[in-house]
Amino acid sequence: MSASIAIAIDGPVASGKTAVGKEVARRLGCRFLDTGGTYRAVTLEALRLQLDLDHDSRLTDLAEHIDIELVGGPDGDRWLVEGVDVTDELRSPEVDRAVSKVSAVSGVRAAVVPQQRRIATQGPIVMVGRDIGTVVLHDARVKVYLDASPEVRAQRRCLEMEQSGQSPNLERVLEDLLRRDRIDSERDDSPLMPADDALIIDTDGLGLEQVVASVIDHAGAA
Ligand code: DC
């Protein structure tokens, strides 16, 4: 793959973007960036500083000055905020609850998107998020939008939570997922939607291997 090649994968909460994106990146020998991590890092720091999440300019100021780094480790990439490894905290229930609100703030997005683009210029990459094909890498040759029914996504999210030692309630997980979908798709700035030229894959009933193979086929044909 040439240094300019990028694969953009978008989709709603628990549509399988991260698992699929990581595996596609591994097989094609490119880097992987889960852009949700950048919004989660800003959210975690905002919660730590006890910022008012209704105060857009404070959140924007934080996003403009925060030091976020992604560094490779033996067990995968680690996220550092102000030099501290926060990888394990980024998926906490508190961050889950607040991140859609923080990422809907235009000033936060304006601060974060250029950093994501800069990473994409450093070599072949698979980038996953909500607005990669439509905004961040709108010139990408390979765009994929992963979808799945809310029920299937809620079951997947519960399984992930159980694997990390939590005891999720399916109904509550489904409610939370629908709430986050609504905020992500209805926001004014860069709402979640498939790019016009994205391959849309409905992953209900498909295993990881089938989805990964479809994305790699699509990348080969593009
Ligand atoms: O994929 P995730 O659950 O880690 O994303 C966390 C939040 O960040 C999600 O509510 C939507 C937002 N997000 C975004 O707005 N744009 C992206 N490119 C990635 C994530």
CSV table of C-alpha atoms and ligand atoms in Angstrom, one decimal:
chain,number,residue,atom,x,y,z
A,1,MET,CA,0.0,0.0,0.0
A,2,SER,CA,1.3,3.5,-0.7
A,3,ALA,CA,1.7,6.0,2.1
A,4,SER,CA,-1.4,7.9,0.9
A,5,ILE,CA,-3.7,4.9,1.2
A,6,ALA,CA,-6.4,5.1,3.9
A,7,ILE,CA,-9.4,3.0,4.7
A,8,ALA,CA,-12.2,4.8,6.4
A,9,ILE,CA,-14.6,2.7,8.4
A,10,ASP,CA,-17.7,4.4,10.0
A,11,GLY,CA,-20.7,3.1,11.9
A,12,PRO,CA,-22.8,3.4,15.0
A,13,VAL,CA,-22.0,2.2,18.6
A,14,ALA,CA,-21.0,-1.5,18.7
A,15,SER,CA,-21.3,-2.0,15.0
A,16,GLY,CA,-17.9,-3.9,15.1
A,17,LYS,CA,-15.8,-1.1,13.6
A,18,THR,CA,-12.9,-1.5,16.1
A,19,ALA,CA,-12.6,-5.3,15.8
A,20,VAL,CA,-12.9,-5.2,12.0
A,21,GLY,CA,-10.7,-2.2,11.6
A,22,LYS,CA,-7.9,-3.7,13.8
A,23,GLU,CA,-7.9,-7.0,11.9
A,24,VAL,CA,-8.0,-5.3,8.5
A,25,ALA,CA,-5.0,-3.2,9.5
A,26,ARG,CA,-3.1,-6.2,10.8
A,27,ARG,CA,-3.6,-8.1,7.6
A,28,LEU,CA,-2.8,-5.2,5.3
A,29,GLY,CA,0.2,-4.1,7.5
A,30,CYS,CA,-1.1,-0.6,8.2
A,31,ARG,CA,-1.7,1.4,11.3
A,32,PHE,CA,-5.0,1.6,13.0
A,33,LEU,CA,-6.6,4.6,14.6
A,34,ASP,CA,-9.8,4.4,16.6
A,35,THR,CA,-10.8,8.1,16.5
A,36,GLY,CA,-13.4,7.6,19.2
A,37,GLY,CA,-10.4,7.4,21.5
A,38,THR,CA,-9.6,11.1,20.9
A,39,TYR,CA,-13.1,12.2,21.9
A,40,ARG,CA,-13.0,9.8,24.9
A,41,ALA,CA,-9.7,11.3,26.0
A,42,VAL,CA,-11.1,14.8,25.9
A,43,THR,CA,-14.2,13.6,27.8
A,44,LEU,CA,-12.2,11.8,30.5
A,45,GLU,CA,-10.1,14.9,31.1
A,46,ALA,CA,-13.2,17.1,31.2
A,47,LEU,CA,-14.7,14.8,33.9
A,48,ARG,CA,-11.5,14.8,35.8
A,49,LEU,CA,-11.4,18.6,35.8
A,50,GLN,CA,-15.1,18.6,36.7
A,51,LEU,CA,-15.8,20.9,33.7
A,52,ASP,CA,-19.5,21.8,33.1
A,53,LEU,CA,-20.3,19.7,30.0
A,54,ASP,CA,-22.9,22.3,28.9
A,55,HIS,CA,-20.1,24.9,28.6
A,56,ASP,CA,-19.0,24.5,25.0
A,57,SER,CA,-16.2,27.1,25.2
A,58,ARG,CA,-14.5,25.4,28.2
A,59,LEU,CA,-14.7,22.0,26.4
A,60,THR,CA,-13.2,23.6,23.2
A,61,ASP,CA,-10.4,25.2,25.2
A,62,LEU,CA,-9.6,21.9,26.7
A,63,ALA,CA,-9.6,20.1,23.3
A,64,GLU,CA,-7.3,22.8,21.9
A,65,HIS,CA,-4.7,22.4,24.7
A,66,ILE,CA,-4.9,18.8,25.8
A,67,ASP,CA,-1.9,16.6,25.1
A,68,ILE,CA,-3.1,13.3,23.7
A,69,GLU,CA,-0.6,10.7,22.5
A,70,LEU,CA,-1.1,7.2,21.1
A,71,VAL,CA,2.0,5.0,21.7
A,72,GLY,CA,2.6,1.4,20.7
A,73,GLY,CA,2.9,-1.2,23.5
A,74,PRO,CA,3.5,-4.9,23.6
A,75,ASP,CA,-0.3,-5.5,24.1
A,76,GLY,CA,-1.4,-2.9,21.6
A,77,ASP,CA,-1.6,0.9,21.4
A,78,ARG,CA,-1.9,2.9,24.7
A,79,TRP,CA,-3.5,6.3,25.0
A,80,LEU,CA,-1.7,8.9,27.0
A,81,VAL,CA,-3.3,12.1,28.3
A,82,GLU,CA,-0.8,14.6,29.6
A,83,GLY,CA,1.7,11.7,29.7
A,84,VAL,CA,-0.5,9.4,31.8
A,85,ASP,CA,-1.7,6.1,30.5
A,86,VAL,CA,-5.5,6.3,30.5
A,87,THR,CA,-6.3,3.5,28.1
A,88,ASP,CA,-8.3,1.4,30.6
A,89,GLU,CA,-10.3,4.4,31.8
A,90,LEU,CA,-11.5,5.5,28.3
A,91,ARG,CA,-14.2,2.8,28.2
A,92,SER,CA,-15.6,3.5,31.7
A,93,PRO,CA,-19.4,3.9,32.1
A,94,GLU,CA,-18.9,7.6,33.0
A,95,VAL,CA,-17.0,8.3,29.8
A,96,ASP,CA,-19.6,6.3,27.8
A,97,ARG,CA,-22.4,8.4,29.2
A,98,ALA,CA,-20.7,11.8,28.5
A,99,VAL,CA,-18.7,11.3,25.3
A,100,SER,CA,-21.5,11.8,22.7
A,101,LYS,CA,-22.3,15.2,24.3
A,102,VAL,CA,-18.7,16.3,24.3
A,103,SER,CA,-18.1,15.1,20.7
A,104,ALA,CA,-21.1,17.0,19.5
A,105,VAL,CA,-19.4,20.3,20.3
A,106,SER,CA,-18.1,21.9,17.1
A,107,GLY,CA,-15.1,23.5,18.8
A,108,VAL,CA,-14.0,20.1,20.1
A,109,ARG,CA,-14.3,18.6,16.7
A,110,ALA,CA,-12.4,21.5,15.1
A,111,ALA,CA,-9.5,20.9,17.5
A,112,VAL,CA,-9.4,17.1,17.1
A,113,VAL,CA,-10.0,16.5,13.4
A,114,PRO,CA,-6.7,18.1,12.2
A,115,GLN,CA,-4.8,15.8,14.6
A,116,GLN,CA,-6.5,12.8,13.1
A,117,ARG,CA,-5.7,14.0,9.6
A,118,ARG,CA,-2.1,14.5,10.5
A,119,ILE,CA,-1.8,10.9,11.7
A,120,ALA,CA,-3.3,9.8,8.3
A,121,THR,CA,-0.5,11.5,6.4
A,122,GLN,CA,2.1,9.5,8.2
A,123,GLY,CA,1.5,6.2,6.3
A,124,PRO,CA,-1.1,3.7,5.3
A,125,ILE,CA,-3.9,3.6,7.9
A,126,VAL,CA,-7.2,2.1,8.8
A,127,MET,CA,-9.2,4.8,10.6
A,128,VAL,CA,-12.6,4.1,12.3
A,129,GLY,CA,-15.2,6.5,13.7
A,130,ARG,CA,-18.4,8.3,12.8
A,131,ASP,CA,-17.3,10.9,10.2
A,132,ILE,CA,-14.1,9.4,8.7
A,133,GLY,CA,-15.6,8.8,5.2
A,134,THR,CA,-17.7,12.0,5.2
A,135,VAL,CA,-15.3,14.5,6.8
A,136,VAL,CA,-11.9,13.5,8.2
A,137,LEU,CA,-10.7,11.5,5.2
A,138,HIS,CA,-13.4,12.4,2.7
A,139,ASP,CA,-10.9,11.8,-0.2
A,140,ALA,CA,-10.2,8.2,1.0
A,141,ARG,CA,-10.6,5.7,-1.9
A,142,VAL,CA,-11.9,3.0,0.4
A,143,LYS,CA,-14.9,3.8,2.6
A,144,VAL,CA,-17.0,1.3,4.5
A,145,TYR,CA,-20.0,1.9,6.7
A,146,LEU,CA,-20.8,-1.0,9.1
A,147,ASP,CA,-24.3,-1.3,10.4
A,148,ALA,CA,-26.3,-3.7,12.5
A,149,SER,CA,-29.7,-3.7,14.3
A,150,PRO,CA,-29.8,-2.1,17.7
A,151,GLU,CA,-30.6,-5.4,19.3
A,152,VAL,CA,-27.6,-7.2,17.9
A,153,ARG,CA,-25.3,-4.3,18.8
A,154,ALA,CA,-26.6,-4.2,22.4
A,155,GLN,CA,-26.0,-8.0,22.7
A,156,ARG,CA,-22.4,-7.5,21.4
A,157,ARG,CA,-21.8,-4.6,23.8
A,158,CYS,CA,-23.1,-6.7,26.7
A,159,LEU,CA,-20.8,-9.5,25.7
A,160,GLU,CA,-17.8,-7.1,25.7
A,161,MET,CA,-18.8,-5.8,29.1
A,162,GLU,CA,-19.1,-9.3,30.5
A,163,GLN,CA,-15.7,-10.2,29.2
A,164,SER,CA,-14.3,-7.2,31.0
A,165,GLY,CA,-15.8,-8.3,34.3
A,166,GLN,CA,-19.0,-6.1,34.3
A,167,SER,CA,-22.6,-7.4,34.7
A,168,PRO,CA,-24.6,-5.4,32.1
A,169,ASN,CA,-28.4,-5.2,31.9
A,170,LEU,CA,-29.4,-5.7,28.2
A,171,GLU,CA,-32.3,-3.3,28.3
A,172,ARG,CA,-30.2,-0.6,29.9
A,173,VAL,CA,-27.4,-1.1,27.4
A,174,LEU,CA,-29.9,-1.0,24.5
A,175,GLU,CA,-31.4,2.3,25.8
A,176,ASP,CA,-28.0,3.9,26.2
A,177,LEU,CA,-27.0,2.8,22.8
A,178,LEU,CA,-30.1,4.3,21.2
A,179,ARG,CA,-29.5,7.5,23.1
A,180,ARG,CA,-25.9,7.7,21.9
A,181,ASP,CA,-27.0,6.9,18.3
A,182,ARG,CA,-29.5,9.7,18.5
A,183,ILE,CA,-27.0,12.3,19.6
A,184,ASP,CA,-24.3,11.1,17.1
A,185,SER,CA,-26.8,11.1,14.2
A,186,GLU,CA,-28.7,14.3,15.0
A,187,ARG,CA,-25.9,16.6,15.8
A,188,ASP,CA,-25.4,19.6,13.4
A,189,ASP,CA,-21.6,19.1,13.0
A,190,SER,CA,-20.5,15.9,11.1
A,191,PRO,CA,-23.4,13.7,12.0
A,192,LEU,CA,-23.1,9.9,11.8
A,193,MET,CA,-24.1,8.9,8.2
A,194,PRO,CA,-22.7,6.8,5.4
A,195,ALA,CA,-20.6,8.6,2.8
A,196,ASP,CA,-22.3,8.6,-0.6
A,197,ASP,CA,-19.5,6.4,-1.9
A,198,ALA,CA,-19.2,4.0,1.1
A,199,LEU,CA,-19.8,0.3,0.9
A,200,ILE,CA,-22.6,-0.4,3.4
A,201,ILE,CA,-22.3,-3.7,5.2
A,202,ASP,CA,-25.1,-4.9,7.4
A,203,THR,CA,-23.3,-7.1,9.9
A,204,ASP,CA,-26.4,-8.8,11.5
A,205,GLY,CA,-25.7,-12.5,11.2
A,206,LEU,CA,-22.1,-12.0,9.8
A,207,GLY,CA,-19.0,-13.1,11.7
A,208,LEU,CA,-15.9,-11.0,12.1
A,209,GLU,CA,-14.1,-13.0,9.4
A,210,GLN,CA,-16.8,-12.4,6.8
A,211,VAL,CA,-16.8,-8.7,7.4
A,212,VAL,CA,-13.1,-8.4,7.4
A,213,ALA,CA,-13.0,-10.3,4.1
A,214,SER,CA,-15.6,-8.0,2.5
A,215,VAL,CA,-13.6,-4.9,3.6
A,216,ILE,CA,-10.3,-6.3,2.2
A,217,ASP,CA,-12.0,-7.3,-1.1
A,218,HIS,CA,-13.5,-3.9,-1.4
A,219,ALA,CA,-10.0,-2.3,-0.7
A,220,GLY,CA,-8.5,-4.6,-3.3
A,221,ALA,CA,-11.1,-3.6,-5.9
A,222,ALA,CA,-11.0,0.2,-5.2
B,1,DC,O1,-16.6,4.8,18.8
B,1,DC,P1,-16.7,5.3,20.2
B,1,DC,O2,-17.9,4.7,21.0
B,1,DC,O3,-15.5,5.1,21.0
B,1,DC,O4,-17.0,6.8,20.1
B,1,DC,C1,-17.1,7.6,21.2
B,1,DC,C2,-17.9,8.9,20.8
B,1,DC,O5,-17.1,9.7,20.0
B,1,DC,C3,-19.2,8.6,20.1
B,1,DC,O6,-20.3,9.0,20.9
B,1,DC,C4,-19.2,9.4,18.9
B,1,DC,C5,-17.9,10.2,18.9
B,1,DC,N1,-17.1,10.1,17.7
B,1,DC,C6,-17.3,11.0,16.7
B,1,DC,O7,-18.2,11.9,16.9
B,1,DC,N2,-16.6,11.0,15.6
B,1,DC,C7,-15.6,10.1,15.4
B,1,DC,N3,-14.9,10.1,14.3
B,1,DC,C8,-15.4,9.1,16.4
B,1,DC,C9,-16.2,9.1,17.5
